[in-house]
PDB file of C-alpha atoms in Angstrom:
ATOM      1  CA  UNK A   1       7.877 -21.579  -6.004  1.00  0.00           C
ATOM      2  CA  UNK A   2       5.168 -24.239  -5.866  1.00  0.00           C
ATOM      3  CA  UNK A   3       1.504 -23.296  -5.804  1.00  0.00           C
ATOM      4  CA  UNK A   4       1.145 -24.971  -2.413  1.00  0.00           C
ATOM      5  CA  UNK A   5       4.016 -22.993  -0.902  1.00  0.00           C
ATOM      6  CA  UNK A   6       2.677 -19.774  -2.417  1.00  0.00           C
ATOM      7  CA  UNK A   7      -0.757 -20.504  -0.893  1.00  0.00           C
ATOM      8  CA  UNK A   8       0.867 -21.077   2.502  1.00  0.00           C
ATOM      9  CA  UNK A   9       2.799 -17.827   2.254  1.00  0.00           C
ATOM     10  CA  UNK A  10      -0.435 -16.044   1.314  1.00  0.00           C
ATOM     11  CA  UNK A  11      -2.144 -17.423   4.459  1.00  0.00           C
ATOM     12  CA  UNK A  12       0.827 -16.325   6.550  1.00  0.00           C
ATOM     13  CA  UNK A  13       0.717 -12.831   5.007  1.00  0.00           C
ATOM     14  CA  UNK A  14      -3.008 -12.518   5.678  1.00  0.00           C
ATOM     15  CA  UNK A  15      -2.608 -13.694   9.280  1.00  0.00           C
ATOM     16  CA  UNK A  16       0.364 -11.398   9.877  1.00  0.00           C
ATOM     17  CA  UNK A  17      -1.236  -8.319   8.353  1.00  0.00           C
ATOM     18  CA  UNK A  18      -4.368  -8.785  10.447  1.00  0.00           C
ATOM     19  CA  UNK A  19      -2.523  -9.380  13.710  1.00  0.00           C
ATOM     20  CA  UNK A  20       0.082  -6.659  13.209  1.00  0.00           C
ATOM     21  CA  UNK A  21      -2.550  -4.101  12.225  1.00  0.00           C
ATOM     22  CA  UNK A  22      -4.549  -5.009  15.346  1.00  0.00           C
ATOM     23  CA  UNK A  23      -1.765  -5.119  17.928  1.00  0.00           C
ATOM     24  CA  UNK A  24       1.439  -3.827  16.336  1.00  0.00           C
ATOM     25  CA  UNK A  25       4.589  -5.559  15.151  1.00  0.00           C
ATOM     26  CA  UNK A  26       6.249  -5.814  18.566  1.00  0.00           C
ATOM     27  CA  UNK A  27       3.255  -7.423  20.260  1.00  0.00           C
ATOM     28  CA  UNK A  28       2.665  -9.986  17.503  1.00  0.00           C
ATOM     29  CA  UNK A  29       4.395 -13.335  17.914  1.00  0.00           C
ATOM     30  CA  UNK A  30       5.279 -16.058  15.418  1.00  0.00           C
ATOM     31  CA  UNK A  31       3.068 -18.410  17.442  1.00  0.00           C
ATOM     32  CA  UNK A  32       0.083 -16.093  16.949  1.00  0.00           C
ATOM     33  CA  UNK A  33       0.745 -15.770  13.214  1.00  0.00           C
ATOM     34  CA  UNK A  34       1.004 -19.548  12.828  1.00  0.00           C
ATOM     35  CA  UNK A  35      -2.179 -20.113  14.836  1.00  0.00           C
ATOM     36  CA  UNK A  36      -4.139 -17.504  12.871  1.00  0.00           C
ATOM     37  CA  UNK A  37      -2.893 -18.978   9.569  1.00  0.00           C
ATOM     38  CA  UNK A  38      -3.779 -22.494  10.703  1.00  0.00           C
ATOM     39  CA  UNK A  39      -0.242 -23.842  10.301  1.00  0.00           C
ATOM     40  CA  UNK A  40       2.476 -25.179  12.575  1.00  0.00           C
ATOM     41  CA  UNK A  41       5.034 -22.710  13.931  1.00  0.00           C
ATOM     42  CA  UNK A  42       7.718 -24.560  11.980  1.00  0.00           C
ATOM     43  CA  UNK A  43       5.890 -23.668   8.755  1.00  0.00           C
ATOM     44  CA  UNK A  44       6.549 -19.995   9.445  1.00  0.00           C
ATOM     45  CA  UNK A  45      10.260 -20.731   9.862  1.00  0.00           C
ATOM     46  CA  UNK A  46      10.287 -22.951   6.783  1.00  0.00           C
ATOM     47  CA  UNK A  47       9.040 -20.032   4.694  1.00  0.00           C
ATOM     48  CA  UNK A  48      10.773 -17.161   6.512  1.00  0.00           C
ATOM     49  CA  UNK A  49      13.810 -16.916   8.805  1.00  0.00           C
ATOM     50  CA  UNK A  50      11.657 -15.185  11.417  1.00  0.00           C
ATOM     51  CA  UNK A  51       9.004 -12.578  12.107  1.00  0.00           C
ATOM     52  CA  UNK A  52      11.058  -9.693  10.716  1.00  0.00           C
ATOM     53  CA  UNK A  53      11.668 -11.521   7.433  1.00  0.00           C
ATOM     54  CA  UNK A  54       7.977 -12.439   7.209  1.00  0.00           C
ATOM     55  CA  UNK A  55       7.020  -8.825   7.797  1.00  0.00           C
ATOM     56  CA  UNK A  56       9.527  -7.527   5.249  1.00  0.00           C
ATOM     57  CA  UNK A  57       8.259 -10.022   2.646  1.00  0.00           C
ATOM     58  CA  UNK A  58       4.682  -9.027   3.497  1.00  0.00           C
ATOM     59  CA  UNK A  59       5.396  -5.336   2.919  1.00  0.00           C
ATOM     60  CA  UNK A  60       7.218  -6.081  -0.331  1.00  0.00           C
ATOM     61  CA  UNK A  61       4.318  -8.271  -1.497  1.00  0.00           C
ATOM     62  CA  UNK A  62       1.783  -5.560  -0.657  1.00  0.00           C
ATOM     63  CA  UNK A  63       3.794  -2.805  -2.304  1.00  0.00           C
ATOM     64  CA  UNK A  64       4.245  -4.888  -5.452  1.00  0.00           C
ATOM     65  CA  UNK A  65       0.497  -5.514  -5.666  1.00  0.00           C
ATOM     66  CA  UNK A  66      -0.321  -1.835  -5.097  1.00  0.00           C
ATOM     67  CA  UNK A  67       2.300  -0.672  -7.599  1.00  0.00           C
ATOM     68  CA  UNK A  68       0.985  -3.095 -10.228  1.00  0.00           C
ATOM     69  CA  UNK A  69      -2.527  -1.678  -9.821  1.00  0.00           C
ATOM     70  CA  UNK A  70      -1.205   1.881 -10.083  1.00  0.00           C
ATOM     71  CA  UNK A  71       0.847   1.072 -13.204  1.00  0.00           C
ATOM     72  CA  UNK A  72      -2.244  -0.462 -14.834  1.00  0.00           C
ATOM     73  CA  UNK A  73      -4.219   2.696 -14.097  1.00  0.00           C
ATOM     74  CA  UNK A  74      -1.367   4.905 -15.351  1.00  0.00           C
ATOM     75  CA  UNK A  75      -1.562   3.218 -18.748  1.00  0.00           C
ATOM     76  CA  UNK A  76      -5.185   4.285 -19.297  1.00  0.00           C
ATOM     77  CA  UNK A  77      -4.581   7.525 -21.170  1.00  0.00           C
ATOM     78  CA  UNK A  78      -2.765  10.841 -21.252  1.00  0.00           C
ATOM     79  CA  UNK A  79      -0.941  11.794 -18.019  1.00  0.00           C
ATOM     80  CA  UNK A  80      -3.570  14.169 -16.573  1.00  0.00           C
ATOM     81  CA  UNK A  81      -6.434  11.698 -17.071  1.00  0.00           C
ATOM     82  CA  UNK A  82      -4.264   8.786 -15.988  1.00  0.00           C
ATOM     83  CA  UNK A  83      -3.379  10.608 -12.763  1.00  0.00           C
ATOM     84  CA  UNK A  84      -6.997  10.677 -11.628  1.00  0.00           C
ATOM     85  CA  UNK A  85      -7.333   6.996 -12.543  1.00  0.00           C
ATOM     86  CA  UNK A  86      -4.200   6.187 -10.538  1.00  0.00           C
ATOM     87  CA  UNK A  87      -5.629   7.965  -7.496  1.00  0.00           C
ATOM     88  CA  UNK A  88      -8.905   6.087  -7.980  1.00  0.00           C
ATOM     89  CA  UNK A  89      -6.990   2.787  -8.153  1.00  0.00           C
ATOM     90  CA  UNK A  90      -5.117   3.723  -4.984  1.00  0.00           C
ATOM     91  CA  UNK A  91      -8.350   4.549  -3.151  1.00  0.00           C
ATOM     92  CA  UNK A  92      -9.878   1.253  -4.274  1.00  0.00           C
ATOM     93  CA  UNK A  93      -6.785  -0.770  -3.338  1.00  0.00           C
ATOM     94  CA  UNK A  94      -6.488   0.810   0.107  1.00  0.00           C
ATOM     95  CA  UNK A  95     -10.231   0.388   0.616  1.00  0.00           C
ATOM     96  CA  UNK A  96      -9.928  -3.312  -0.156  1.00  0.00           C
ATOM     97  CA  UNK A  97      -6.665  -3.785   1.796  1.00  0.00           C
ATOM     98  CA  UNK A  98      -6.992  -1.333   4.647  1.00  0.00           C
ATOM     99  CA  UNK A  99      -5.151  -3.517   7.165  1.00  0.00           C
ATOM    100  CA  UNK A 100      -2.132  -3.530   4.858  1.00  0.00           C
ATOM    101  CA  UNK A 101      -2.336   0.253   4.464  1.00  0.00           C
ATOM    102  CA  UNK A 102      -2.536   0.729   8.225  1.00  0.00           C
ATOM    103  CA  UNK A 103       0.482  -1.506   8.565  1.00  0.00           C
ATOM    104  CA  UNK A 104       2.477   0.521   6.067  1.00  0.00           C
ATOM    105  CA  UNK A 105       1.604   3.754   7.847  1.00  0.00           C
ATOM    106  CA  UNK A 106       2.151   2.460  11.364  1.00  0.00           C
ATOM    107  CA  UNK A 107       5.321   0.454  10.958  1.00  0.00           C
ATOM    108  CA  UNK A 108       7.183   1.145   7.730  1.00  0.00           C
ATOM    109  CA  UNK A 109       8.353   4.658   8.552  1.00  0.00           C
ATOM    110  CA  UNK A 110       9.675   3.850  11.985  1.00  0.00           C
ATOM    111  CA  UNK A 111      13.402   4.265  12.369  1.00  0.00           C
ATOM    112  CA  UNK A 112      14.189   0.628  11.710  1.00  0.00           C
ATOM    113  CA  UNK A 113      17.000   0.065   9.221  1.00  0.00           C
ATOM    114  CA  UNK A 114      15.525  -3.312   8.253  1.00  0.00           C
ATOM    115  CA  UNK A 115      12.582  -1.588   6.579  1.00  0.00           C
ATOM    116  CA  UNK A 116      14.408   1.328   4.923  1.00  0.00           C
ATOM    117  CA  UNK A 117      14.681  -0.719   1.721  1.00  0.00           C
ATOM    118  CA  UNK A 118      10.948  -1.423   1.876  1.00  0.00           C
ATOM    119  CA  UNK A 119      10.150   2.270   2.239  1.00  0.00           C
ATOM    120  CA  UNK A 120      12.465   2.898  -0.721  1.00  0.00           C
ATOM    121  CA  UNK A 121      10.518   0.275  -2.667  1.00  0.00           C
ATOM    122  CA  UNK A 122       7.256   2.050  -1.829  1.00  0.00           C
ATOM    123  CA  UNK A 123       8.734   5.346  -3.014  1.00  0.00           C
ATOM    124  CA  UNK A 124      10.119   3.997  -6.271  1.00  0.00           C
ATOM    125  CA  UNK A 125       7.381   1.538  -7.224  1.00  0.00           C
ATOM    126  CA  UNK A 126       4.137   3.085  -5.981  1.00  0.00           C
ATOM    127  CA  UNK A 127       4.765   6.780  -5.391  1.00  0.00           C
ATOM    128  CA  UNK A 128       7.003   6.712  -8.455  1.00  0.00           C
ATOM    129  CA  UNK A 129       3.989   5.993 -10.660  1.00  0.00           C
ATOM    130  CA  UNK A 130       2.400   9.271  -9.573  1.00  0.00           C
ATOM    131  CA  UNK A 131       5.655  11.232  -9.778  1.00  0.00           C
ATOM    132  CA  UNK A 132       6.232   9.791 -13.258  1.00  0.00           C
ATOM    133  CA  UNK A 133       2.868  11.056 -14.437  1.00  0.00           C
ATOM    134  CA  UNK A 134       3.645  14.468 -12.961  1.00  0.00           C
ATOM    135  CA  UNK A 135       7.012  14.429 -14.764  1.00  0.00           C
ATOM    136  CA  UNK A 136       5.199  13.684 -18.034  1.00  0.00           C
ATOM    137  CA  UNK A 137       2.751  16.504 -17.360  1.00  0.00           C
ATOM    138  CA  UNK A 138       5.605  18.904 -16.625  1.00  0.00           C
ATOM    139  CA  UNK A 139       7.307  17.887 -19.878  1.00  0.00           C
ATOM    140  CA  UNK A 140       4.035  18.618 -21.717  1.00  0.00           C
ATOM    141  CA  UNK A 141       3.722  22.022 -20.014  1.00  0.00           C
ATOM    142  CA  UNK A 142       0.609  20.750 -18.202  1.00  0.00           C
ATOM    143  CA  UNK A 143       1.874  21.398 -14.664  1.00  0.00           C
ATOM    144  CA  UNK A 144       2.362  24.712 -12.884  1.00  0.00           C
ATOM    145  CA  UNK A 145       5.964  25.964 -12.888  1.00  0.00           C
ATOM    146  CA  UNK A 146       8.180  25.133  -9.943  1.00  0.00           C
ATOM    147  CA  UNK A 147       6.405  21.965  -8.796  1.00  0.00           C
ATOM    148  CA  UNK A 148       8.806  19.398  -7.364  1.00  0.00           C
ATOM    149  CA  UNK A 149       7.264  16.276  -8.853  1.00  0.00           C
ATOM    150  CA  UNK A 150       8.853  13.936  -6.301  1.00  0.00           C
ATOM    151  CA  UNK A 151       7.376  15.895  -3.392  1.00  0.00           C
ATOM    152  CA  UNK A 152       4.048  16.357  -5.190  1.00  0.00           C
ATOM    153  CA  UNK A 153       3.891  12.637  -5.990  1.00  0.00           C
ATOM    154  CA  UNK A 154       4.462  11.778  -2.342  1.00  0.00           C
ATOM    155  CA  UNK A 155       1.854  14.332  -1.271  1.00  0.00           C
ATOM    156  CA  UNK A 156      -0.786  12.998  -3.663  1.00  0.00           C
ATOM    157  CA  UNK A 157      -0.034   9.399  -2.681  1.00  0.00           C
ATOM    158  CA  UNK A 158      -0.249  10.264   1.028  1.00  0.00           C
ATOM    159  CA  UNK A 159      -3.452  12.214   0.524  1.00  0.00           C
ATOM    160  CA  UNK A 160      -5.099   9.251  -1.187  1.00  0.00           C
ATOM    161  CA  UNK A 161      -3.991   6.842   1.565  1.00  0.00           C
ATOM    162  CA  UNK A 162      -5.324   9.160   4.266  1.00  0.00           C
ATOM    163  CA  UNK A 163      -8.596   9.767   2.434  1.00  0.00           C
ATOM    164  CA  UNK A 164      -9.069   6.035   1.807  1.00  0.00           C
ATOM    165  CA  UNK A 165      -8.489   5.108   5.448  1.00  0.00           C
ATOM    166  CA  UNK A 166     -10.747   7.911   6.664  1.00  0.00           C
ATOM    167  CA  UNK A 167     -13.443   6.798   4.211  1.00  0.00           C
ATOM    168  CA  UNK A 168     -13.232   3.139   5.270  1.00  0.00           C
ATOM    169  CA  UNK A 169     -13.219   4.079   8.969  1.00  0.00           C
ATOM    170  CA  UNK A 170     -15.843   6.816   9.092  1.00  0.00           C
ATOM    171  CA  UNK A 171     -18.127   6.222   6.098  1.00  0.00           C
ATOM    172  CA  UNK A 172     -17.559   2.704   4.723  1.00  0.00           C
ATOM    173  CA  UNK A 173     -20.942   2.671   2.966  1.00  0.00           C
ATOM    174  CA  UNK A 174     -20.086   5.751   0.937  1.00  0.00           C
ATOM    175  CA  UNK A 175     -19.492   4.818  -2.714  1.00  0.00           C
ATOM    176  CA  UNK A 176     -15.962   4.948  -4.089  1.00  0.00           C
ATOM    177  CA  UNK A 177     -17.209   7.179  -6.927  1.00  0.00           C
ATOM    178  CA  UNK A 178     -18.186   9.931  -4.467  1.00  0.00           C
ATOM    179  CA  UNK A 179     -14.876   9.799  -2.628  1.00  0.00           C
ATOM    180  CA  UNK A 180     -12.931   9.762  -5.893  1.00  0.00           C
ATOM    181  CA  UNK A 181     -14.940  12.693  -7.292  1.00  0.00           C
ATOM    182  CA  UNK A 182     -13.841  14.868  -4.376  1.00  0.00           C
ATOM    183  CA  UNK A 183     -10.203  13.806  -4.731  1.00  0.00           C
ATOM    184  CA  UNK A 184     -10.405  14.418  -8.471  1.00  0.00           C
ATOM    185  CA  UNK A 185     -11.716  17.979  -7.925  1.00  0.00           C
ATOM    186  CA  UNK A 186      -8.948  18.681  -5.428  1.00  0.00           C
ATOM    187  CA  UNK A 187      -6.269  17.454  -7.844  1.00  0.00           C
ATOM    188  CA  UNK A 188      -7.801  19.480 -10.678  1.00  0.00           C
ATOM    189  CA  UNK A 189      -7.537  22.563  -8.444  1.00  0.00           C
ATOM    190  CA  UNK A 190      -3.905  21.775  -7.718  1.00  0.00           C
ATOM    191  CA  UNK A 191      -3.180  21.257 -11.400  1.00  0.00           C
ATOM    192  CA  UNK A 192      -5.051  24.376 -12.418  1.00  0.00           C
ATOM    193  CA  UNK A 193      -7.659  22.582 -14.487  1.00  0.00           C
TER     194      UNK A 193
END
């Protein structure tokens, strides 16, 4: 894909994420997305078959970016230490991309078969990073017995999303380090350490 086309798609993603997070998927039109992105309506259709395809590509793009950040953080050390770094990376990512996070929460889990694959991508690529670290901890004997790592990974991921959105909504001037310190203490309590 050319750099110019990629830049256009980026503008479309940014316009779509802003509009959809403000007014919802159903109320957002292709005309509005094109206008916000500063392109002709035909440009949207040149890049995507329609609004649903744009939205699906937007979610996939966002999930890939989030998962990449989480994988980078997971590679920082042993599983227990890496887990807290992954949660920190998630808080930072959501803090920087809160409209995208709101979009994921508001739209992706609706009963729409089009987005089931996208939710599966979120589970395998982003939540899977956390579950993978928990699996490694369990293999090392560093996790309490009987913990379902898939459920625990989803719970920790969801907790971090909720905390990040609450932080950005209610106390945006609060430093990330303070928010992360509280999350880190909670996870240490869960892990027994």
